[in-house]
Coordinates of C-alpha atoms and ligand atoms in Angstrom, one line a residue:
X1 CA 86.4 -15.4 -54.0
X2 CA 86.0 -17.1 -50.6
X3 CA 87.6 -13.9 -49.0
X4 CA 85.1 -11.3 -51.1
X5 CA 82.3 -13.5 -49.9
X6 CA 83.5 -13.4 -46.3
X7 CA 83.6 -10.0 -46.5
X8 CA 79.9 -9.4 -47.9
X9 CA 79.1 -11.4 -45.2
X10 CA 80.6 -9.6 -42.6
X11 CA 79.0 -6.1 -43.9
X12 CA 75.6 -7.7 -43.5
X13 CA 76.5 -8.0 -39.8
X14 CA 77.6 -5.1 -39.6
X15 CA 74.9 -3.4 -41.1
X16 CA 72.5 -4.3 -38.1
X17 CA 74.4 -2.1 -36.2
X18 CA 74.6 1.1 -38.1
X19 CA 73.1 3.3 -36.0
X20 CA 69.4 4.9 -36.1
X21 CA 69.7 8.3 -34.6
X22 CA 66.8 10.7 -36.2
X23 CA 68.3 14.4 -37.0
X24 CA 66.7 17.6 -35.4
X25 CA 65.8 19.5 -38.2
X26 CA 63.7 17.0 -40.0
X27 CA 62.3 16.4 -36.8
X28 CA 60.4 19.5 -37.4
X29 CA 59.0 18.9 -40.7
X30 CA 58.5 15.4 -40.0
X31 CA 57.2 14.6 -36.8
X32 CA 57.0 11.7 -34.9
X33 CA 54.0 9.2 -36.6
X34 CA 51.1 10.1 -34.3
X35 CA 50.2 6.6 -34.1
X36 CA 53.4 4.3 -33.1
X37 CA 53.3 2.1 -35.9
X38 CA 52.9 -1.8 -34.8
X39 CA 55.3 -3.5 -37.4
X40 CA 54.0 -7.0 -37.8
X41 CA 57.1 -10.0 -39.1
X42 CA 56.9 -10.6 -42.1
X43 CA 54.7 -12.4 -44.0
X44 CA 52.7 -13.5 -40.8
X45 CA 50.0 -14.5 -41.9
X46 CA 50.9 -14.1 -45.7
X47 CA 51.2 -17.5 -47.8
X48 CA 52.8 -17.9 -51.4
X49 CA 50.1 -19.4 -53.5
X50 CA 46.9 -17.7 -50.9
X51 CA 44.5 -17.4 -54.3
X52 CA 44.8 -21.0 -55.5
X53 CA 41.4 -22.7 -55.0
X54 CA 39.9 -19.7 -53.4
X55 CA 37.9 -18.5 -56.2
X56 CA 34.6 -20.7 -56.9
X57 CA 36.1 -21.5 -60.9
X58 CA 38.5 -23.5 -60.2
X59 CA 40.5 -22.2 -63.4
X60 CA 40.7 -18.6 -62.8
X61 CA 44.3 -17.7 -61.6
X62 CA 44.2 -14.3 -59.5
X63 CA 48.3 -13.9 -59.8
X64 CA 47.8 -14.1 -64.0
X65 CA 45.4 -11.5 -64.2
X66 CA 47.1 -8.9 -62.7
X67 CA 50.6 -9.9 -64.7
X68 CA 48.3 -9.7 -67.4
X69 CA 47.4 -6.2 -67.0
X70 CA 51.5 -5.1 -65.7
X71 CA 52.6 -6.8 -68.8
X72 CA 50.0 -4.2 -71.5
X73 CA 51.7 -1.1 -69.1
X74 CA 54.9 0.7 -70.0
X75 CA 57.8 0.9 -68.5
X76 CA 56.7 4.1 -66.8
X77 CA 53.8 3.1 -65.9
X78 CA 55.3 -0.1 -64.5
X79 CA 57.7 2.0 -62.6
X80 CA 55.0 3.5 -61.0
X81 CA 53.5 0.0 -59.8
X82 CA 57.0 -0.4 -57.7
X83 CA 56.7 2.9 -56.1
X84 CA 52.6 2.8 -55.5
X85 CA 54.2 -0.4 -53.1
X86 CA 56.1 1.3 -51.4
X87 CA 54.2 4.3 -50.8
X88 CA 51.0 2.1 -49.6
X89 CA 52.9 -0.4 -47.0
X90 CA 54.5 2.6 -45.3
X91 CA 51.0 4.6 -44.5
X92 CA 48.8 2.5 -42.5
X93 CA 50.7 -1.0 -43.7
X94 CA 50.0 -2.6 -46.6
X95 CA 46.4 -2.2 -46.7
X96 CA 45.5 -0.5 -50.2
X97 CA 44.7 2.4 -48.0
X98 CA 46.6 4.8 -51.0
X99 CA 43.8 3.2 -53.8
X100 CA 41.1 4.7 -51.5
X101 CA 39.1 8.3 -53.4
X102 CA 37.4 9.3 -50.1
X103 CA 38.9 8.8 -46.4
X104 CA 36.1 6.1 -45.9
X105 CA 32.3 7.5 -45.9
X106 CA 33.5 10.7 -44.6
X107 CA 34.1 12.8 -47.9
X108 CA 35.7 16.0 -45.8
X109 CA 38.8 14.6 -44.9
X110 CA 41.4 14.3 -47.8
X111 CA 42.7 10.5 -48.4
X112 CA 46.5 9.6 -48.7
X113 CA 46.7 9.8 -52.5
X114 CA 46.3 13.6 -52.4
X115 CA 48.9 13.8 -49.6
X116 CA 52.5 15.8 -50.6
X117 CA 54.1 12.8 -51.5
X118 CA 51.6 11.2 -53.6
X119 CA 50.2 14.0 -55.3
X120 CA 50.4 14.2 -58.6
X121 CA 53.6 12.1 -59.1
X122 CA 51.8 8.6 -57.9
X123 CA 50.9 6.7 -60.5
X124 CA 49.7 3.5 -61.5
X125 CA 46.2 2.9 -60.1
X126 CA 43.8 3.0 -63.2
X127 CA 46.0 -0.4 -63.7
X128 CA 44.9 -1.5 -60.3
X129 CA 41.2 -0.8 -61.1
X130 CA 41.7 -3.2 -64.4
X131 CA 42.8 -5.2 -62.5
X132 CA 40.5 -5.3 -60.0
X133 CA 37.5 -5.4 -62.1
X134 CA 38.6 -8.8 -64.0
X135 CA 39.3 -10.4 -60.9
X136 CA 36.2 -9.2 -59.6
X137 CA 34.3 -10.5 -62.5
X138 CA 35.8 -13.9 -62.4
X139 CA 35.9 -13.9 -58.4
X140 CA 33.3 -11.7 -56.5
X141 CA 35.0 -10.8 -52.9
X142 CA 37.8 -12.6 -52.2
X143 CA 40.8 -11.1 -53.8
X144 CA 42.2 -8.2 -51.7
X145 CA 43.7 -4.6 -53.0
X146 CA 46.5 -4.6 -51.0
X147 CA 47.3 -8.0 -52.7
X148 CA 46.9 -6.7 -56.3
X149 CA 49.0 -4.1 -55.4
X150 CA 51.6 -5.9 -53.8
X151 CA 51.6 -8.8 -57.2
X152 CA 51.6 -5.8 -59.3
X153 CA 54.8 -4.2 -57.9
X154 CA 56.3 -8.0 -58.5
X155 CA 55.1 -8.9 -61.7
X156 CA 56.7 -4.7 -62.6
X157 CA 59.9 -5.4 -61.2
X158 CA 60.1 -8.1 -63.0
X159 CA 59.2 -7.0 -66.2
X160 CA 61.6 -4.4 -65.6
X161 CA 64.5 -6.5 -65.1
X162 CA 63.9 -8.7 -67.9
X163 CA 62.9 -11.2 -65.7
X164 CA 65.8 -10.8 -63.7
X165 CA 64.0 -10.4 -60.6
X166 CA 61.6 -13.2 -60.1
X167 CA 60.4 -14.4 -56.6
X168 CA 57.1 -15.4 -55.3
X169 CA 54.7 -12.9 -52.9
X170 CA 53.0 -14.0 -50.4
X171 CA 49.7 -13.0 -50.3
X172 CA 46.2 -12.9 -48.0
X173 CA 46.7 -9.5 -46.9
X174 CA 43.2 -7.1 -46.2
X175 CA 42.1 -3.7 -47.5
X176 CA 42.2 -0.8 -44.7
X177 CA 39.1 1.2 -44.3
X178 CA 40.9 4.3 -43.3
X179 CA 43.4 6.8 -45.8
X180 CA 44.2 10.2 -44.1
X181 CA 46.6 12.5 -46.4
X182 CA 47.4 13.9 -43.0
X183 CA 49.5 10.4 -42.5
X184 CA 51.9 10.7 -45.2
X185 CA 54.5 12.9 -44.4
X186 CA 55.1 11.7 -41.1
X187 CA 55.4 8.5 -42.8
X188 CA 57.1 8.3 -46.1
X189 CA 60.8 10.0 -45.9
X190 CA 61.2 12.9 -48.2
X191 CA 63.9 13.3 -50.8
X192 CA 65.8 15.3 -48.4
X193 CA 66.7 12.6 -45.6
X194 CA 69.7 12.0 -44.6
X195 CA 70.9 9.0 -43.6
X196 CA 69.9 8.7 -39.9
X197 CA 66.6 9.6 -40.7
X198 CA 66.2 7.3 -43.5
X199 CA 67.2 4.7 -41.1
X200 CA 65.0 6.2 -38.3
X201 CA 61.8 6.0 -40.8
X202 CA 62.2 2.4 -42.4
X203 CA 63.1 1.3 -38.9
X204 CA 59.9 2.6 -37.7
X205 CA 58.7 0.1 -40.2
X206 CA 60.4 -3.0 -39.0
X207 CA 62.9 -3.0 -42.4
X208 CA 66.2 -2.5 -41.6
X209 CA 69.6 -0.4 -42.8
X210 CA 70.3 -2.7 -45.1
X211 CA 66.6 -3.0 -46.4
X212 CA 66.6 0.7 -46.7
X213 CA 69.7 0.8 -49.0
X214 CA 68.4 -2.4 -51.4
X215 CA 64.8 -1.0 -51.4
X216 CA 66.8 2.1 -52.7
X217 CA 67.6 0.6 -55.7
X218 CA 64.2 1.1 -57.2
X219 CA 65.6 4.1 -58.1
X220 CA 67.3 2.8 -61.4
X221 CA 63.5 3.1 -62.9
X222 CA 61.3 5.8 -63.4
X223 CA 60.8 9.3 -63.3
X224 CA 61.3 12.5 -61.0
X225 CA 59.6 15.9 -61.0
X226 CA 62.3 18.7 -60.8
X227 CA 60.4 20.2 -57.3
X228 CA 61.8 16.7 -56.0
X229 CA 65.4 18.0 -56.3
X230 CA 66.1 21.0 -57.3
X231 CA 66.0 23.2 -54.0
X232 CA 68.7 20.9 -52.2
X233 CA 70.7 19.7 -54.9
X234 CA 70.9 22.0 -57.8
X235 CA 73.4 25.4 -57.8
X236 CA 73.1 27.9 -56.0
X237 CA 72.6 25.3 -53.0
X238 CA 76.3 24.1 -51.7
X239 CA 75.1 21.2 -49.7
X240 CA 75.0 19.3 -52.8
X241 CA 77.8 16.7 -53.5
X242 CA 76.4 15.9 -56.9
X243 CA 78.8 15.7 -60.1
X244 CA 78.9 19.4 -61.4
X245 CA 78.5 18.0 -65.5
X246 CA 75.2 16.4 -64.0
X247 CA 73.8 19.2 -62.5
X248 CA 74.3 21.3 -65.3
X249 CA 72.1 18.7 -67.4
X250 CA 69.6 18.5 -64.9
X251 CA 69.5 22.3 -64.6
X252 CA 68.7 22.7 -68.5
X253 CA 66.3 20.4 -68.1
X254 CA 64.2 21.4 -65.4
X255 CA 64.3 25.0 -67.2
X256 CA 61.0 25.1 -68.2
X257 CA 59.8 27.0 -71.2
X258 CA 56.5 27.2 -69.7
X259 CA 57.4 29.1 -66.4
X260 CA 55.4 26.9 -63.6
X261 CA 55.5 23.6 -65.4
X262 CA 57.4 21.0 -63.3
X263 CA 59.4 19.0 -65.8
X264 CA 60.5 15.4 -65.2
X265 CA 63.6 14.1 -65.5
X266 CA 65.2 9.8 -65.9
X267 CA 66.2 9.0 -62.2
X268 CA 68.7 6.6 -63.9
X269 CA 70.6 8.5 -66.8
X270 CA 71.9 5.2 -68.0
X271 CA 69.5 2.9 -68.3
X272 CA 66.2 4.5 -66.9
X273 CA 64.0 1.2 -67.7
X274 CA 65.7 -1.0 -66.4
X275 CA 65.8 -2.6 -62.5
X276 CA 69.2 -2.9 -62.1
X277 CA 72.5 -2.2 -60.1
X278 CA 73.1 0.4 -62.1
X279 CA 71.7 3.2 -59.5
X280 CA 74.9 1.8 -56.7
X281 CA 77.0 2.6 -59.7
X282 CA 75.2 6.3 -59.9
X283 CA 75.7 7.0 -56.4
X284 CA 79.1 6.5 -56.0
X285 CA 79.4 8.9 -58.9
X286 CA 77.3 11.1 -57.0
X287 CA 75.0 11.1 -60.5
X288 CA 71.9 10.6 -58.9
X289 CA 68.5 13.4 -58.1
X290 CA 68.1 13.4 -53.9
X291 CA 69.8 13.9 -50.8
X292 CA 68.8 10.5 -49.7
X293 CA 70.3 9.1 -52.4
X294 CA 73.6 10.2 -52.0
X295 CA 73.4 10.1 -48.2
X296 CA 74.1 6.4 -48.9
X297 CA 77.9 6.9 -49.2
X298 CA 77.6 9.2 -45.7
X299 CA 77.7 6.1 -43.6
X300 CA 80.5 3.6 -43.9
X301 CA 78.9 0.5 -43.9
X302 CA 76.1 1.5 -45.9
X303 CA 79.3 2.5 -48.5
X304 CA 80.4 -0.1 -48.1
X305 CA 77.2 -1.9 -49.2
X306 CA 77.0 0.5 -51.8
X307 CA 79.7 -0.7 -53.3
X308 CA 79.1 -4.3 -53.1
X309 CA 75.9 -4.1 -55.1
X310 CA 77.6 -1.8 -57.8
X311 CA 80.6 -4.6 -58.2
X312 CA 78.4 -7.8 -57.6
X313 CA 77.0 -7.7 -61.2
X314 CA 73.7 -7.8 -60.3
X315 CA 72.8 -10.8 -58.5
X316 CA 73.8 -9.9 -55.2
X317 CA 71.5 -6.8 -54.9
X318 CA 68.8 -8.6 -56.9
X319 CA 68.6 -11.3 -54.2
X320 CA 68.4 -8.6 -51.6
X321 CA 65.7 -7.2 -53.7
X322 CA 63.9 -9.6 -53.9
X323 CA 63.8 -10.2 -50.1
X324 CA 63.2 -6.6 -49.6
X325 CA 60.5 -6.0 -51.2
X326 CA 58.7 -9.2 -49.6
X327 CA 60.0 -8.2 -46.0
X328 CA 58.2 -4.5 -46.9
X329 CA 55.0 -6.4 -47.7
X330 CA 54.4 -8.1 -44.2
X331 CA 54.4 -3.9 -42.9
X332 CA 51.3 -4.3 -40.3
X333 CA 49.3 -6.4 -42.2
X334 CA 45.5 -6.1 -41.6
X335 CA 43.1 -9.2 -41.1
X336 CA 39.7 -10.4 -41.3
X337 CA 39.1 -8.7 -38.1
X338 CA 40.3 -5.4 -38.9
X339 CA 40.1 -5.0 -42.7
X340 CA 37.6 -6.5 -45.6
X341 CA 37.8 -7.3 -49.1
X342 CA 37.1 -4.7 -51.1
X343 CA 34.8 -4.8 -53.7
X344 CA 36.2 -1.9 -56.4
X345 CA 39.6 -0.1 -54.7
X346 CA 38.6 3.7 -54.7
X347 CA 35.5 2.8 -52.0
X348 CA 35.1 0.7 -48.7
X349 CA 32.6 -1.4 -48.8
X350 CA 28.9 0.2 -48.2
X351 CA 27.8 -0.9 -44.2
X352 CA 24.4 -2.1 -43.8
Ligands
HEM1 C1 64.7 5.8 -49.3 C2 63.7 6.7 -49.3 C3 63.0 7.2 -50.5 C4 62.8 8.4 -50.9 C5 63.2 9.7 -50.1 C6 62.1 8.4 -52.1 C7 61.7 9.6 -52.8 C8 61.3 9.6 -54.1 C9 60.9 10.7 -54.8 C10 60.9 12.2 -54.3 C11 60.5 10.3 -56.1 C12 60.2 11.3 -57.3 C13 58.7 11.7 -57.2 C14 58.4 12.7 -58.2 O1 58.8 13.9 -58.0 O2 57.9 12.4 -59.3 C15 60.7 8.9 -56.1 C16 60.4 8.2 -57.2 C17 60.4 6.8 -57.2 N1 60.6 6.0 -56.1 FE1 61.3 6.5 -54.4 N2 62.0 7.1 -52.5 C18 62.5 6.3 -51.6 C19 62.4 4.9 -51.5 C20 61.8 4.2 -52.5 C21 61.5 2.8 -52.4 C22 61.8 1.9 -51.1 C23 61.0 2.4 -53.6 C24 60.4 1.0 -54.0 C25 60.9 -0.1 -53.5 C26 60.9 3.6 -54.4 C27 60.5 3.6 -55.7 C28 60.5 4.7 -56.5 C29 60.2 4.6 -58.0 C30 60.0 3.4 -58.8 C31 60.1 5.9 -58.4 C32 59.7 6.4 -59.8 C33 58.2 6.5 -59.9 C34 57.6 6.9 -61.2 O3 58.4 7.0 -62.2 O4 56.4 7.1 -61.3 N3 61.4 4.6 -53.7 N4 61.1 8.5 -54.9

């Protein structure tokens, strides 16, 4: 036992040196951010507990609310929440900038949710806007977004692991005033990464290799439209490394009876509710949907931490998890001086 900790140990080390090369070809898809993103350390401003006391009745609790309203969702939906995270920390930090309907006042420039990776398989927000409008009712102008959104992905992962994963957030984050579609795909890595550019793009985030790979894990919930996949890792391509029995099933499925509908398929064949270890154990048997999935095995110590989440039933990734996903929510935070509290999610606040 002492030497199978020893070695976990030593692959966490390890890990911050796997190296962070970006490959050409992607390169040309995915440029360069045109803004050098400012990664802020975690939590630097962030406290667990921010909402207690800050609201003028002293009994409303900001953190129930929004459990409240994750809690009524499905597992779908609540799968959604842990993505809608993800998806708004690494576009302009974690800001809310994805809730936003219009770019600010400018209505000609299309926001982040209708960028390629959002749009339509982002989901979740009408949950936000309950939400939001309960806490607003109970607490006019001091709850942010970007803080609902980041208790919401909590209180989902969470419900999703049967309580399994369970930390505090820290919160007191601000809402951006700016959401440019334009700013996704430079930002959020598409299904087809490999593993240098994963790296590259979380790195350009402040997380790490080793963030990227537990952050991965997400992928034991929710959904995937078959566009997602299909092109790289479906016959006739031969890049694809994926189990032939599992690409067969996929392939049925993703036939569509109505030519042009884009089905969905489980990203997690074997338990697709639940937020587990169970996507390590899919990788190594190259049962999972993208590229970047399966380019997790392509490095050896990321395999090697592959394999220590899929045999370390599951509190070792959990913990990670856990750590992750509070690590992704300090991602160039906003303040006082540079954001404001929005009053419903879709808008910025009307200047006088
Ligand atoms: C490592 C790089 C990642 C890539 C390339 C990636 C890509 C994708 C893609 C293409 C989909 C399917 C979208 C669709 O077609 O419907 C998806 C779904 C999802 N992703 Fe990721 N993702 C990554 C990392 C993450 C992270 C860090 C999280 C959260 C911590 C996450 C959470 C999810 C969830 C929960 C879903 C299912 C959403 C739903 O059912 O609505 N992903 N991802």
């Amino acid at each position: 036992m002492a030497t199978s900790k020893l070695a976990v140990l030593a692959l966490f080390a390890l890990l911050g040196s796997v190296s962070c090369q970006a490959g050409g070809y992607y390169d040309y898809y995915y440029p360069t951010p045109q803004r050098p993103p400012t990664p802020s350390p975690a939590g630097t401003h962030l406290k667990v507990g921010y909402y207690r006391n800050k609201c003028a009745a002293a009994y409303v609790d900001v953190e129930a609310i929004v459990k409240k309203h994750v809690k009524a969702t499905d597992a779908g939906m609540q799968a959604g929440l842990v993505r809608l995270f993800f998806h708004d920390c690494f576009v302009r930090g974690c800001d809310g900038s994805i809730l936003l309907d219009t770019f600010s006042n400018d209505t000609s420039l299309t926001p982040e949710k209708f960028g390629v990776p959002n749009f339509p398989s982002l989901r979740g927000f009408e949950v936000i806007d309950a939400a939001k409008a309960e806490i607003e009712a109970a607490c006019p102008g001091k709850v942010s977004c970007a803080d609902i959104v980041a208790f919401a992905a909590r209180d989902a992962s969470y419900f999703l692991s049967a309580g399994g994963i369970s930390f505090a957030m820290p919160a007191g984050r601000y809402d951006g005033t700016v959401s440019l579609a334009s700013e996704t795909l430079p930002n959020l890595p598409p299904p087809f990464a490999g593993f240098d550019q994963l790296v590259k793009m979380f790195g350009d985030k402040g997380l790490d290799a080793s963030d990227m790979i537990t952050l991965s894990g997400a992928h034991s919930i929710g959904r995937s439209h078959c566009s997602s996949f299909t092109r790289d890792r479906l016959p006739p391509s031969n890049t694809s490394d994926m189990d032939p029995a599992f690409a067969a099933t996929l392939q049925a499925k993703c036939r569509s009876a109505n030519a042009g509908t884009d089905n969905t398929v489980m990203q997690d064949f074997k338990s697709p509710d639940v937020l587990d270890n169970q996507y390590y154990k899919n990788v190594l048997a190259h049962k999972v949907l993208f590229t970047s999935d399966a380019a997790l095995t392509t490095n050896f110590t990321s395999n090697n931490l592959v394999r220590a989440y899929a045999d370390f039933v599951p509190y070792l990734w959990q913990q990670k998890f856990e750590k992750a996903m509070v690590k992704m929510g300090g991602i160039q935070l906003k303040t006082a001086d540079n954001g404001e509290i929005r009053k419903t999610c879709r808008k910025v606040n009307n200047r006088t």
